[in-house]
Short mmCIF file of C-alpha atoms in Angstrom, two decimals:
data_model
loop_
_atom_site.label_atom_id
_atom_site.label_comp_id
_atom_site.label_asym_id
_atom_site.label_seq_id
_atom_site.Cartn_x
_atom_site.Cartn_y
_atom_site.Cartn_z
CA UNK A 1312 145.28 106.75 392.94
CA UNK A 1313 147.35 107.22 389.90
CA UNK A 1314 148.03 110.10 388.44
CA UNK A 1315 148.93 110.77 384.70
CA UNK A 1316 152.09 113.28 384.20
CA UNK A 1317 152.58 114.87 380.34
CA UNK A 1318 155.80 114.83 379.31
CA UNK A 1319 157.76 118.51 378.80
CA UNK A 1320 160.29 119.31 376.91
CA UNK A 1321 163.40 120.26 379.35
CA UNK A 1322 164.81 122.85 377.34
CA UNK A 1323 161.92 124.51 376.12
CA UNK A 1324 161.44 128.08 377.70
CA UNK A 1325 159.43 128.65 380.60
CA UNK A 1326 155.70 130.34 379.70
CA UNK A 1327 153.81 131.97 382.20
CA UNK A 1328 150.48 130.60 382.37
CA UNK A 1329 147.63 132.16 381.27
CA UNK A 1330 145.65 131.54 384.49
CA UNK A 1331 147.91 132.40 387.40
CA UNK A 1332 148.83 135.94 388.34
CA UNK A 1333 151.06 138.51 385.80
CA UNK A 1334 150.03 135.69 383.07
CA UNK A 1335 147.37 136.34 379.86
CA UNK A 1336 146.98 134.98 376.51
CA UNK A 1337 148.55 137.61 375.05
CA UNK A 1338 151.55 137.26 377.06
CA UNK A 1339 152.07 133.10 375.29
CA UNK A 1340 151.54 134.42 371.67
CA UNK A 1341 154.01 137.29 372.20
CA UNK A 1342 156.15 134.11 373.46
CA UNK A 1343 154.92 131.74 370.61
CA UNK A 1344 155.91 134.30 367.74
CA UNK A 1345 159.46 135.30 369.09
CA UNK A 1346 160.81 131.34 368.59
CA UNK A 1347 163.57 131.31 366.20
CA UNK A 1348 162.88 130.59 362.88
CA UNK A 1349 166.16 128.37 360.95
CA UNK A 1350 167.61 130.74 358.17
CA UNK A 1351 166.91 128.04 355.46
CA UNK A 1352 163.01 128.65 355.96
CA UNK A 1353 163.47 132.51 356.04
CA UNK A 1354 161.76 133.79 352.49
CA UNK A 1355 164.24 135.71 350.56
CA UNK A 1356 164.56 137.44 347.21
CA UNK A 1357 166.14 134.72 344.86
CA UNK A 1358 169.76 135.56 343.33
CA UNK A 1359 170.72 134.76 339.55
CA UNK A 1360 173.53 132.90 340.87
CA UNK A 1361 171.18 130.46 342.93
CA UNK A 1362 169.08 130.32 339.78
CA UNK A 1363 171.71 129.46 336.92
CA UNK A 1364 172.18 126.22 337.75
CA UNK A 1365 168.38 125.24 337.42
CA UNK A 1366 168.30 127.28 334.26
CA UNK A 1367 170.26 124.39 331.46
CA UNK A 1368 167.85 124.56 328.88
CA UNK A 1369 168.66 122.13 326.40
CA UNK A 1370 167.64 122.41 322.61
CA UNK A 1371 164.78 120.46 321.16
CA UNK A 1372 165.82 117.29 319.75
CA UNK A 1373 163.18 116.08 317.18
CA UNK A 1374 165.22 113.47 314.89
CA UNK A 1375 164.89 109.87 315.11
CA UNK A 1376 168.54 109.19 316.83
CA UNK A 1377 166.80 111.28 319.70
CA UNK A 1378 163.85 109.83 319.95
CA UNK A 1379 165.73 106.30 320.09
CA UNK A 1380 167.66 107.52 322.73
CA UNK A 1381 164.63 108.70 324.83
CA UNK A 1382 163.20 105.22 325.14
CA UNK A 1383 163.67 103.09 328.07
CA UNK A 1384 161.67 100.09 327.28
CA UNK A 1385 160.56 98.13 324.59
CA UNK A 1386 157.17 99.60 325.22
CA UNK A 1387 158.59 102.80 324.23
CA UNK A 1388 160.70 101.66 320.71
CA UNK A 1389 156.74 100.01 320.55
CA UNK A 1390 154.95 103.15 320.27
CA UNK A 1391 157.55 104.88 318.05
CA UNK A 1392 157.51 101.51 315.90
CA UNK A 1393 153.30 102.27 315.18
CA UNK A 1394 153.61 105.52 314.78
CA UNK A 1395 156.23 105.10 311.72
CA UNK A 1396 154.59 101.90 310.21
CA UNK A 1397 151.74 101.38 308.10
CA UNK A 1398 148.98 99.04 309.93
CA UNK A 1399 148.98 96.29 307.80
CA UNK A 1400 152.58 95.21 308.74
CA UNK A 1401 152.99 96.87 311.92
CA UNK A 1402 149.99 94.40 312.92
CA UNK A 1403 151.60 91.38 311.33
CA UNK A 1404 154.20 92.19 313.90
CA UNK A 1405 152.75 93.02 317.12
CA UNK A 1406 149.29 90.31 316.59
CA UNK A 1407 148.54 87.32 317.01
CA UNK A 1408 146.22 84.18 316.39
CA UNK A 1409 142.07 84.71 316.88
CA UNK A 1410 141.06 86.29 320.52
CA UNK A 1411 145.29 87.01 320.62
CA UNK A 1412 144.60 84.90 324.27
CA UNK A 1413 147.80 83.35 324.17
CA UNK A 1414 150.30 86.22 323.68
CA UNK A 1415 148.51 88.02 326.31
CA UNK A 1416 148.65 85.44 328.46
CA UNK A 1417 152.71 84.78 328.02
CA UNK A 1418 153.23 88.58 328.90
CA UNK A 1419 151.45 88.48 331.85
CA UNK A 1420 153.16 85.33 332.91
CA UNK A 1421 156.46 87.53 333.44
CA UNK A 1422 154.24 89.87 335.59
CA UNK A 1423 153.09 86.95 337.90
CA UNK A 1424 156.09 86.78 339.41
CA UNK A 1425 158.26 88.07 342.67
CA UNK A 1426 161.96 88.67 342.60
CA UNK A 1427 163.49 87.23 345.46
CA UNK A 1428 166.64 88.89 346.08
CA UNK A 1429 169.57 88.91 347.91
CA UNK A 1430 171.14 91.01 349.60
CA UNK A 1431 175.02 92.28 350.99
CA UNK A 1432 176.57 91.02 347.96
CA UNK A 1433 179.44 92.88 345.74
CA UNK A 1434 177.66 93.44 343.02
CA UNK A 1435 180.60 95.90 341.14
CA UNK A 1436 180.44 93.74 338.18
CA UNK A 1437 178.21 91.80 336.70
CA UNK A 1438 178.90 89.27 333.91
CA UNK A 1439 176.07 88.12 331.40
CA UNK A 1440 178.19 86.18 329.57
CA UNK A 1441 176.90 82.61 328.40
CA UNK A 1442 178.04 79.64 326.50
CA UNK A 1443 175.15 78.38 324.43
CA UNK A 1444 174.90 75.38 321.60
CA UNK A 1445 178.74 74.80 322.14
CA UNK A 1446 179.76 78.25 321.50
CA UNK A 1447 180.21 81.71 323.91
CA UNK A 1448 177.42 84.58 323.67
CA UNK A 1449 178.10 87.88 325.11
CA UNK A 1450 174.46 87.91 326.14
CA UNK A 1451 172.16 85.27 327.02
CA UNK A 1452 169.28 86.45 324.60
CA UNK A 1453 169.76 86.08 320.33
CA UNK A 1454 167.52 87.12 317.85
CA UNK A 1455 164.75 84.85 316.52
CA UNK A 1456 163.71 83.97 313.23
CA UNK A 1457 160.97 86.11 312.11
CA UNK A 1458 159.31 85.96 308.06
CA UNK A 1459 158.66 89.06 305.62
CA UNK A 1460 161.49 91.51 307.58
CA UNK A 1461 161.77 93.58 305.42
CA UNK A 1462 158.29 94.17 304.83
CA UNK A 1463 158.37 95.88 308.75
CA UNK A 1464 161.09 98.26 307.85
CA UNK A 1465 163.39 98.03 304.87
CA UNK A 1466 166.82 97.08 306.27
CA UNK A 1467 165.02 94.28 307.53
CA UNK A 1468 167.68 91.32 308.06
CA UNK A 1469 170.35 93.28 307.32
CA UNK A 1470 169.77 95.29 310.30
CA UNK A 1471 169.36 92.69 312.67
CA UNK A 1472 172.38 90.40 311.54
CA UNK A 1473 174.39 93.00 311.71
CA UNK A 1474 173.08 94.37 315.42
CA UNK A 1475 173.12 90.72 316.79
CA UNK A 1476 177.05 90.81 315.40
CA UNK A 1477 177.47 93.83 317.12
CA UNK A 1478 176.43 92.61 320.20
CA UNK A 1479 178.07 89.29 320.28
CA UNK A 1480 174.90 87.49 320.07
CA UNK A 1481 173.27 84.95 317.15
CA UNK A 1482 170.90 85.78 314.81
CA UNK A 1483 168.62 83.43 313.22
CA UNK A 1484 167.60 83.99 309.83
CA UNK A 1485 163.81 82.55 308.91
CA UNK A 1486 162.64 80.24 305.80
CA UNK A 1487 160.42 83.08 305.01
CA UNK A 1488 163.03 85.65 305.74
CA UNK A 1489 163.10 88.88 302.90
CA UNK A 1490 167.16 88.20 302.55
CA UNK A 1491 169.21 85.46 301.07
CA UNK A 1492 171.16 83.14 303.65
CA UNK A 1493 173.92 84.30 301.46
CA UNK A 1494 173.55 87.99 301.68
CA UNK A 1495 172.72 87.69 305.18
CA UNK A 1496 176.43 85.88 305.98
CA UNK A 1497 178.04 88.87 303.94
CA UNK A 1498 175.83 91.60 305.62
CA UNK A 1499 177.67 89.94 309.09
CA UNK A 1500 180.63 87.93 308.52
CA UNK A 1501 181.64 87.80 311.56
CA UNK A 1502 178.56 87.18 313.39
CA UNK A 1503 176.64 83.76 314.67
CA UNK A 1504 174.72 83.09 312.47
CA UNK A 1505 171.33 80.34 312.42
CA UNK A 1506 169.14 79.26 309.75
CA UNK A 1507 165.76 78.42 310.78
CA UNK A 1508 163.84 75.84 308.76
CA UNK A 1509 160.22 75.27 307.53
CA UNK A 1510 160.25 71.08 306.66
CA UNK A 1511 158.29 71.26 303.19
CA UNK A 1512 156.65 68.80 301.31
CA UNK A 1513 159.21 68.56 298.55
CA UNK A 1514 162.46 67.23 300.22
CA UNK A 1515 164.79 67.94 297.65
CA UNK A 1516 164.31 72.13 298.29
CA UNK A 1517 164.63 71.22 301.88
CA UNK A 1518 168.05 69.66 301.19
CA UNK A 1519 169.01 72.73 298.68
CA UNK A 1520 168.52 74.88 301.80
CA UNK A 1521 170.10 73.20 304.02
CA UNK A 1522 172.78 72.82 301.98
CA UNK A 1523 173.33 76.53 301.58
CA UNK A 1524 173.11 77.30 305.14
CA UNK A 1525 176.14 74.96 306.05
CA UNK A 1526 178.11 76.09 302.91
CA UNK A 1527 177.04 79.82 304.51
CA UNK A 1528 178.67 78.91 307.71
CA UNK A 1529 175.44 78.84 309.75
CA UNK A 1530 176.60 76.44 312.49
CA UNK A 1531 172.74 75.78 314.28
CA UNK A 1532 169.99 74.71 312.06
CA UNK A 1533 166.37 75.79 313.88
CA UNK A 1534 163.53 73.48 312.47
CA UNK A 1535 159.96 74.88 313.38
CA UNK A 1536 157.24 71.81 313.73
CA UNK A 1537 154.03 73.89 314.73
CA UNK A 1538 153.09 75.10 311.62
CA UNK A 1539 151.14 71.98 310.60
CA UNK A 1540 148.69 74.56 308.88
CA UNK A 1541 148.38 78.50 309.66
CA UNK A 1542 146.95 79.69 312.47
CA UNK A 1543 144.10 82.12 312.51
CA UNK A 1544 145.58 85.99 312.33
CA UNK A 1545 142.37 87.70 312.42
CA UNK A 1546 144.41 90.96 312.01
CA UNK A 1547 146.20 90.07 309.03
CA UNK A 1548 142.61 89.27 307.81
CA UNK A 1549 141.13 92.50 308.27
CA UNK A 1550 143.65 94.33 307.24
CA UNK A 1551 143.74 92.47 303.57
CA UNK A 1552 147.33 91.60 304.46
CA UNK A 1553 148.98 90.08 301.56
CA UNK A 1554 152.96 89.54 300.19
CA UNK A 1555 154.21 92.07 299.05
CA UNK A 1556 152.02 95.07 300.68
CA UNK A 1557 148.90 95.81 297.90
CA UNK A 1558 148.33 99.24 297.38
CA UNK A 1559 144.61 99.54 298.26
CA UNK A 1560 142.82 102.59 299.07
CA UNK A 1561 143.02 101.84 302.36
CA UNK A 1562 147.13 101.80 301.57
CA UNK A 1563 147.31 105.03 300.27
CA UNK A 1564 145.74 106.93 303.00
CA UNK A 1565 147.40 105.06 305.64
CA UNK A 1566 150.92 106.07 303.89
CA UNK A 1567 149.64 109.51 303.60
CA UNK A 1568 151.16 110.38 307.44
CA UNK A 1569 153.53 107.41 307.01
CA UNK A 1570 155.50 108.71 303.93
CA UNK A 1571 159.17 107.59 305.23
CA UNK A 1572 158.23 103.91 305.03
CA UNK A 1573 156.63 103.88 301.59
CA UNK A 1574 159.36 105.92 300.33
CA UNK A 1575 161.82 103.20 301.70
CA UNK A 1576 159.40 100.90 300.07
CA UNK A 1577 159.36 101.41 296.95
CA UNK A 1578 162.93 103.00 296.62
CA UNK A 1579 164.16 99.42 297.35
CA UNK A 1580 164.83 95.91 296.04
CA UNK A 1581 161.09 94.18 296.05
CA UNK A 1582 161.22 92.04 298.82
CA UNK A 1583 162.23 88.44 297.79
CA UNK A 1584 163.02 85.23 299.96
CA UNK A 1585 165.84 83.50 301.36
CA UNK A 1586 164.10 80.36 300.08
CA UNK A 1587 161.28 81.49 297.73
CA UNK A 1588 161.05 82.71 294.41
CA UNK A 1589 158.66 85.51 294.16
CA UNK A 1590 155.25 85.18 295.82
CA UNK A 1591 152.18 87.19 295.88
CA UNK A 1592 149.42 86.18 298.06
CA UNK A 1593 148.62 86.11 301.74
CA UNK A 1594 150.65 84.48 304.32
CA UNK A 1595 148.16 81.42 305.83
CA UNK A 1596 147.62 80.55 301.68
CA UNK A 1597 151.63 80.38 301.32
CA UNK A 1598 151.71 78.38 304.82
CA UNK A 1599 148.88 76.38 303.78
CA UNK A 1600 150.72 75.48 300.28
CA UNK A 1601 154.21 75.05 301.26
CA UNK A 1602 154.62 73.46 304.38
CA UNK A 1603 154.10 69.48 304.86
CA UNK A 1604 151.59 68.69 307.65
CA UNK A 1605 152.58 65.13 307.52
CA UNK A 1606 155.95 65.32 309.70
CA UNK A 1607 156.52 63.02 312.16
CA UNK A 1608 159.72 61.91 313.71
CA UNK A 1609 161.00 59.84 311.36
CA UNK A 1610 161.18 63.28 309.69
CA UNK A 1611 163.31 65.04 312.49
CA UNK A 1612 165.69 61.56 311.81
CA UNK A 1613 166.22 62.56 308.51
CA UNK A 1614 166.88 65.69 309.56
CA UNK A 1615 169.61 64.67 312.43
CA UNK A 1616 171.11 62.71 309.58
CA UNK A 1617 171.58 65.52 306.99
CA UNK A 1618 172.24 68.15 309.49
CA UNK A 1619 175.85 68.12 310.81
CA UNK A 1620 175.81 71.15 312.94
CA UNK A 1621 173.72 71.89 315.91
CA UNK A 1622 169.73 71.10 315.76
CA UNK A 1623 167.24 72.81 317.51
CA UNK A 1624 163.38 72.16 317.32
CA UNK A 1625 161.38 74.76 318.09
CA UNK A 1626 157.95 74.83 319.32
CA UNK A 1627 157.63 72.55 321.59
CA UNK A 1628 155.04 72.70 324.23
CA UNK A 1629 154.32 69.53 326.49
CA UNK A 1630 157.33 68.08 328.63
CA UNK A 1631 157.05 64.85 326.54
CA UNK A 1632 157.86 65.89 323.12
CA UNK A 1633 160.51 68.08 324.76
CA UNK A 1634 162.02 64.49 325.54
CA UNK A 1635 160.90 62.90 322.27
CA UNK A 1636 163.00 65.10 320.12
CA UNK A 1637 165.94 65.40 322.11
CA UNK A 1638 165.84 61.47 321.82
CA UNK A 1639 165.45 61.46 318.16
CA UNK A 1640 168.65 63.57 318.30
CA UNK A 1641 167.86 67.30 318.82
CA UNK A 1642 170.78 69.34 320.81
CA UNK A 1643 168.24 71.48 322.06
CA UNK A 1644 165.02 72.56 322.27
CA UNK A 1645 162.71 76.14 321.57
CA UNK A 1646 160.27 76.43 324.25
CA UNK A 1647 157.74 78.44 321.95
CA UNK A 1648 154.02 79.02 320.73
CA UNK A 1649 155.27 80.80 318.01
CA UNK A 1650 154.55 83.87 319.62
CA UNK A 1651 150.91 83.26 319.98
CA UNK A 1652 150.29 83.35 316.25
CA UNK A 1653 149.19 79.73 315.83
CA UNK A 1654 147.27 77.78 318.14
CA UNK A 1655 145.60 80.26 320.54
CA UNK A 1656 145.31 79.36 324.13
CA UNK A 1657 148.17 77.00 324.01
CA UNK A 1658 151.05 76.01 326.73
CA UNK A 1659 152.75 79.60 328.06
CA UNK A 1660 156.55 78.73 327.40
CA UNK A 1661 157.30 80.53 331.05
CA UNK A 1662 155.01 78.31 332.95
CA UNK A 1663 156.02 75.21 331.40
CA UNK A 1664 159.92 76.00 331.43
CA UNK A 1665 159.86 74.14 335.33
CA UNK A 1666 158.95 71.59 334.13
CA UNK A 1667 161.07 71.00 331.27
CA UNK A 1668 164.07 71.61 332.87
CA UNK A 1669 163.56 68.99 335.44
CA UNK A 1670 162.04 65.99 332.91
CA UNK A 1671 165.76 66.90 331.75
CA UNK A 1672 167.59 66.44 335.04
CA UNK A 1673 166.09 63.60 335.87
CA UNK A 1674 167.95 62.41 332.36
CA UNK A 1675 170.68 63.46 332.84
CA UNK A 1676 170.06 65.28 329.62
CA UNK A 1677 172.51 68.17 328.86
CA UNK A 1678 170.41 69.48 325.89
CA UNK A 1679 169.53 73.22 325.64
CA UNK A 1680 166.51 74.71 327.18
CA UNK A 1681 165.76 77.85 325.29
CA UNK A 1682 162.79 80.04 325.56
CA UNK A 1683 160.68 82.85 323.27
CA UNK A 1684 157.05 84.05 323.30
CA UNK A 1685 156.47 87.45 325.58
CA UNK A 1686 159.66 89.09 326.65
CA UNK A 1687 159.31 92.23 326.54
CA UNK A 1688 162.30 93.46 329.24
CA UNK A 1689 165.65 91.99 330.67
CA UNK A 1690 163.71 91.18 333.82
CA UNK A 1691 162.02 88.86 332.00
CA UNK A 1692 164.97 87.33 329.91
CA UNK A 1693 166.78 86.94 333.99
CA UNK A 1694 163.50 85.38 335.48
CA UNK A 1695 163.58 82.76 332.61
CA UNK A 1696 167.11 81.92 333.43
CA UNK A 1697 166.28 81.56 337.36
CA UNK A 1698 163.63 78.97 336.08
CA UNK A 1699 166.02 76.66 334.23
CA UNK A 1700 165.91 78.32 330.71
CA UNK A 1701 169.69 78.12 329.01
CA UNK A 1702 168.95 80.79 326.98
CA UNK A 1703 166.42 82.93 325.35
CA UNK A 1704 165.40 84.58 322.10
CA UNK A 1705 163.44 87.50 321.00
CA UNK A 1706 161.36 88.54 318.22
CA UNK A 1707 159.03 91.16 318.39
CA UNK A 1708 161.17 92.97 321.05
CA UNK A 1709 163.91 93.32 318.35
CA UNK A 1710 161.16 94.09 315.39
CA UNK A 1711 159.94 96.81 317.42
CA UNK A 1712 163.50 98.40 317.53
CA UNK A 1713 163.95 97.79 313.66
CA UNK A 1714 160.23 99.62 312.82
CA UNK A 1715 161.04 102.56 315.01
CA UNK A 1716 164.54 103.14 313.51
CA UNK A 1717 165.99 100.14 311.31
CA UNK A 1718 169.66 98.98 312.59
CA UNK A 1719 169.67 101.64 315.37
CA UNK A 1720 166.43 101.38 316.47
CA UNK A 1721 167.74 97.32 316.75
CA UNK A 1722 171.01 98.27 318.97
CA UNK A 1723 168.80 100.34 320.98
CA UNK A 1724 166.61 97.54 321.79
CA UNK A 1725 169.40 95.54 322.36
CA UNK A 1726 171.26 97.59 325.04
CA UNK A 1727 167.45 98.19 326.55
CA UNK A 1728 167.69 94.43 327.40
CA UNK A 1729 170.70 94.33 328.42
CA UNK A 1730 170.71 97.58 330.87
CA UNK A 1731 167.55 96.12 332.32
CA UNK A 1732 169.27 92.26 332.90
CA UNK A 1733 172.40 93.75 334.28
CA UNK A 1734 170.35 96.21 336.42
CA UNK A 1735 168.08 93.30 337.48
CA UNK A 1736 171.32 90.99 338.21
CA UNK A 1737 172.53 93.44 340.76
CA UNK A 1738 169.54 94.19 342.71
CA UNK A 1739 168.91 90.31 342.87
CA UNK A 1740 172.50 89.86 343.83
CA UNK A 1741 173.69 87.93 341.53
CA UNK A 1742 177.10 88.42 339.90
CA UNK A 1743 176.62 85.60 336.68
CA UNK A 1744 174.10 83.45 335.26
CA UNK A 1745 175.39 80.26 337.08
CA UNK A 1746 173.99 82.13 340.16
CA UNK A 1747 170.33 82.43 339.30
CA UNK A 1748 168.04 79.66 340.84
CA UNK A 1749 164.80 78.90 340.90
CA UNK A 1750 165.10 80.43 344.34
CA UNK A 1751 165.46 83.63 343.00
CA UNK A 1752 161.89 83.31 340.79
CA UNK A 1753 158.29 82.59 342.91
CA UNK A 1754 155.56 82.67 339.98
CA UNK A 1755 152.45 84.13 342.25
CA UNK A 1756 149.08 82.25 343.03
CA UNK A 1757 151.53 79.07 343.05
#
């Protein structure tokens, strides 16, 4: 027969029990209350000296410099960015094309995925340091080309040239960028600087500005090819959106709790064009009346031909034009949906970037791979690079910065990214971006 035995505790002292002679209930609760009780646990009247410490009340900090230095992700310089901007143009920035499928759908790309990391590694120092289009970048992220800057917050491209320079990184100025690619290279004369490029239907203004750019020193020229017409910006519809800003009813009261931005407004040069004379209108008719839908490659020869510096073509979206244009000469290539704002439910940059980046290995192809569309932290700038991407650039992650606080709201997007890439390079294990592989990325349900 087998007989089960509780365990006791050796040390523990010895209790008469209740049932045998001399023993009683009382007698174990007497026992039970006369265990020691640790002198950490024993309540005491709290001294000033214990309490001084706790007590560092710090004065309320209210100005914008504070409230820049609060935020820890771009979410954050988001919020602060629609609370100081009008609608109309803080909606130009942060929409999209019709349902807006597409840019939600290239966020949550960068959420479908698992970090694999390693671990047991000296991660002391960690080195972001790339070389990209032939030259070094002291991040692997520039700024992209984005129209009507100024229009978002008045120092527009001046801030961001100028932040970008700061940070050792290239800015791209846009066709329908609210500075001259003159001022631009004087705002940062020591910065990398890119001039992005609408094709239009009359070559010879084409030629003018590309022209300019190389006399400006820009040493990449960015053409954009999926802009064949506008896309559908149902926001920008609703809200009357037009160049410059109208002042509508609607205007006027929305300005009434927004006064710092009309004040910088209208205190300011009128916006005006790094290509354009003056325009007023809305942005799909100027599209729609500017840019030449007939392209083809024999256009992007021309191009190769005028263009002695480096050429990028951005927007490209299926593996084979990512081949066609590198083999119509292209140096690189923009993996980008122009943010969502043209065709909706097209290719996610993120998902196709695999792909890309072997169709090049298999050719032996040494041509850029650079990605936009939905980066919103340096997790997702690090996962890109895992996945073959040579680079990446950002555009409503730095217009975010530049609505909440102009140049400073810019360098505090800036060293968001790069906290959250150097942070994520650690934890992964990873001392350099020659490190990250694929092996490092799993994209889920795959």
């Amino acid at each position: 027969m087998t007989q089960t035995v509780q365990p006791t505790n050796p040390e523990a002292p010895t209790t008469p029990d209740a049932t045998t002679p001399g023993g009683s209930a009382n007698a174990v609760e007497t026992s039970s209350s006369r265990e020691r009780v640790p002198a950490a646990l024993k309540r005491r009247v709290p001294k000033y000296s214990d309490l001084a410490p706790l007590m560092q009340f710090k004065k309320p900090e209210f100005s914008r410099e504070a409230k820049l230095r609060r935020a820890s992700t771009i979410w954050e310089l988001r919020d602060i960015a629609k609370r100081r901007t009008p609608q109309a143009p803080f909606d130009y920035t942060d929409g999209a094309a019709e349902a807006e499928i597409t840019l939600r759908r290239a966020r949550e790309a960068f959420l479908d995925i698992e970090f694999r990391p390693g671990i047991l590694r000296n991660v002391s120092s960690i080195d972001l340091s790339t070389d990209i289009l032939g030259k070094s970048s002291r991040l692997p992220v520039g700024i992209a080309p984005t129209g009507f800057t100024r229009m978002m917050q008045s120092e527009g491209e001046y801030a961001g040239s100028r932040a970008a320079e700061a940070a050792g990184i290239p800015y791209t100025l846009s066709t329908m960028g609210t500075a001259s690619i003159e001022d631009v290279a004087e705002a940062a004369p020591n910065g990398r600087n890119w001039f992005q490029l609408y094709l239009w239907t009359d070559r010879d203004r084409s030629l003018e500005l590309i022209e300019r750019a190389a006399k400006a020193g820009n040493d990449t020229l960015m053409v954009t090819v999926d802009t064949a017409v506008a896309g559908a910006r149902l926001r920008d519809v609703r809200n009357g959106m037009t160049i410059p800003p109208a002042l509508t009813l609607k205007t006027v009261l929305d300005a009434s709790y927004r006064p710092a931005w009309w004040f910088n407004f209208l205190t300011h040069e009128p916006l005006t064009f790094a290509s354009l004379s003056r325009y007023t209108g809305t942005v799909a008719d100027l599209i729609n009346s500017m840019f030449d839908p007939t392209l083809t490659f024999e256009d992007l020869d021309w191009l190769r031909e005028t263009w002695k510096g480096k050429l990028v073509v951005k927007g490209i979206q299926t593996v084979d034009d990512a081949r066609k244009v590198v083999d119509h000469g292209a140096d690189g290539v923009v993996l980008s949906n122009h943010g969502g704002r043209q065709l909706d439910r097209a290719p996610i940059p993120f998902h196709l970037l695999p792909e890309v980046s072997a169709a090049f290995k298999a050719d032996n192809s040494d041509a850029a791979i650079i990605l936009d569309t939905g980066i919103m932290s340096g997790a997702d700038i690090i996962a890109a690079l895992a996945l073959g991407a040579d680079f990446t650039l950002i555009g409503r992650a730095y217009l975010y910065g530049l609505m909440a606080g102009g140049r400073a709201g810019v360098d505090r997007a800036l060293q968001i990214l790069e906290k959250d890439m150097t942070r994520t390079m650690a934890l992964l294990g990873v001392t350099r971006l020659s490190e990250l592989t694929p092996d490092h990325v799993r994209i889920l349900g795959k």
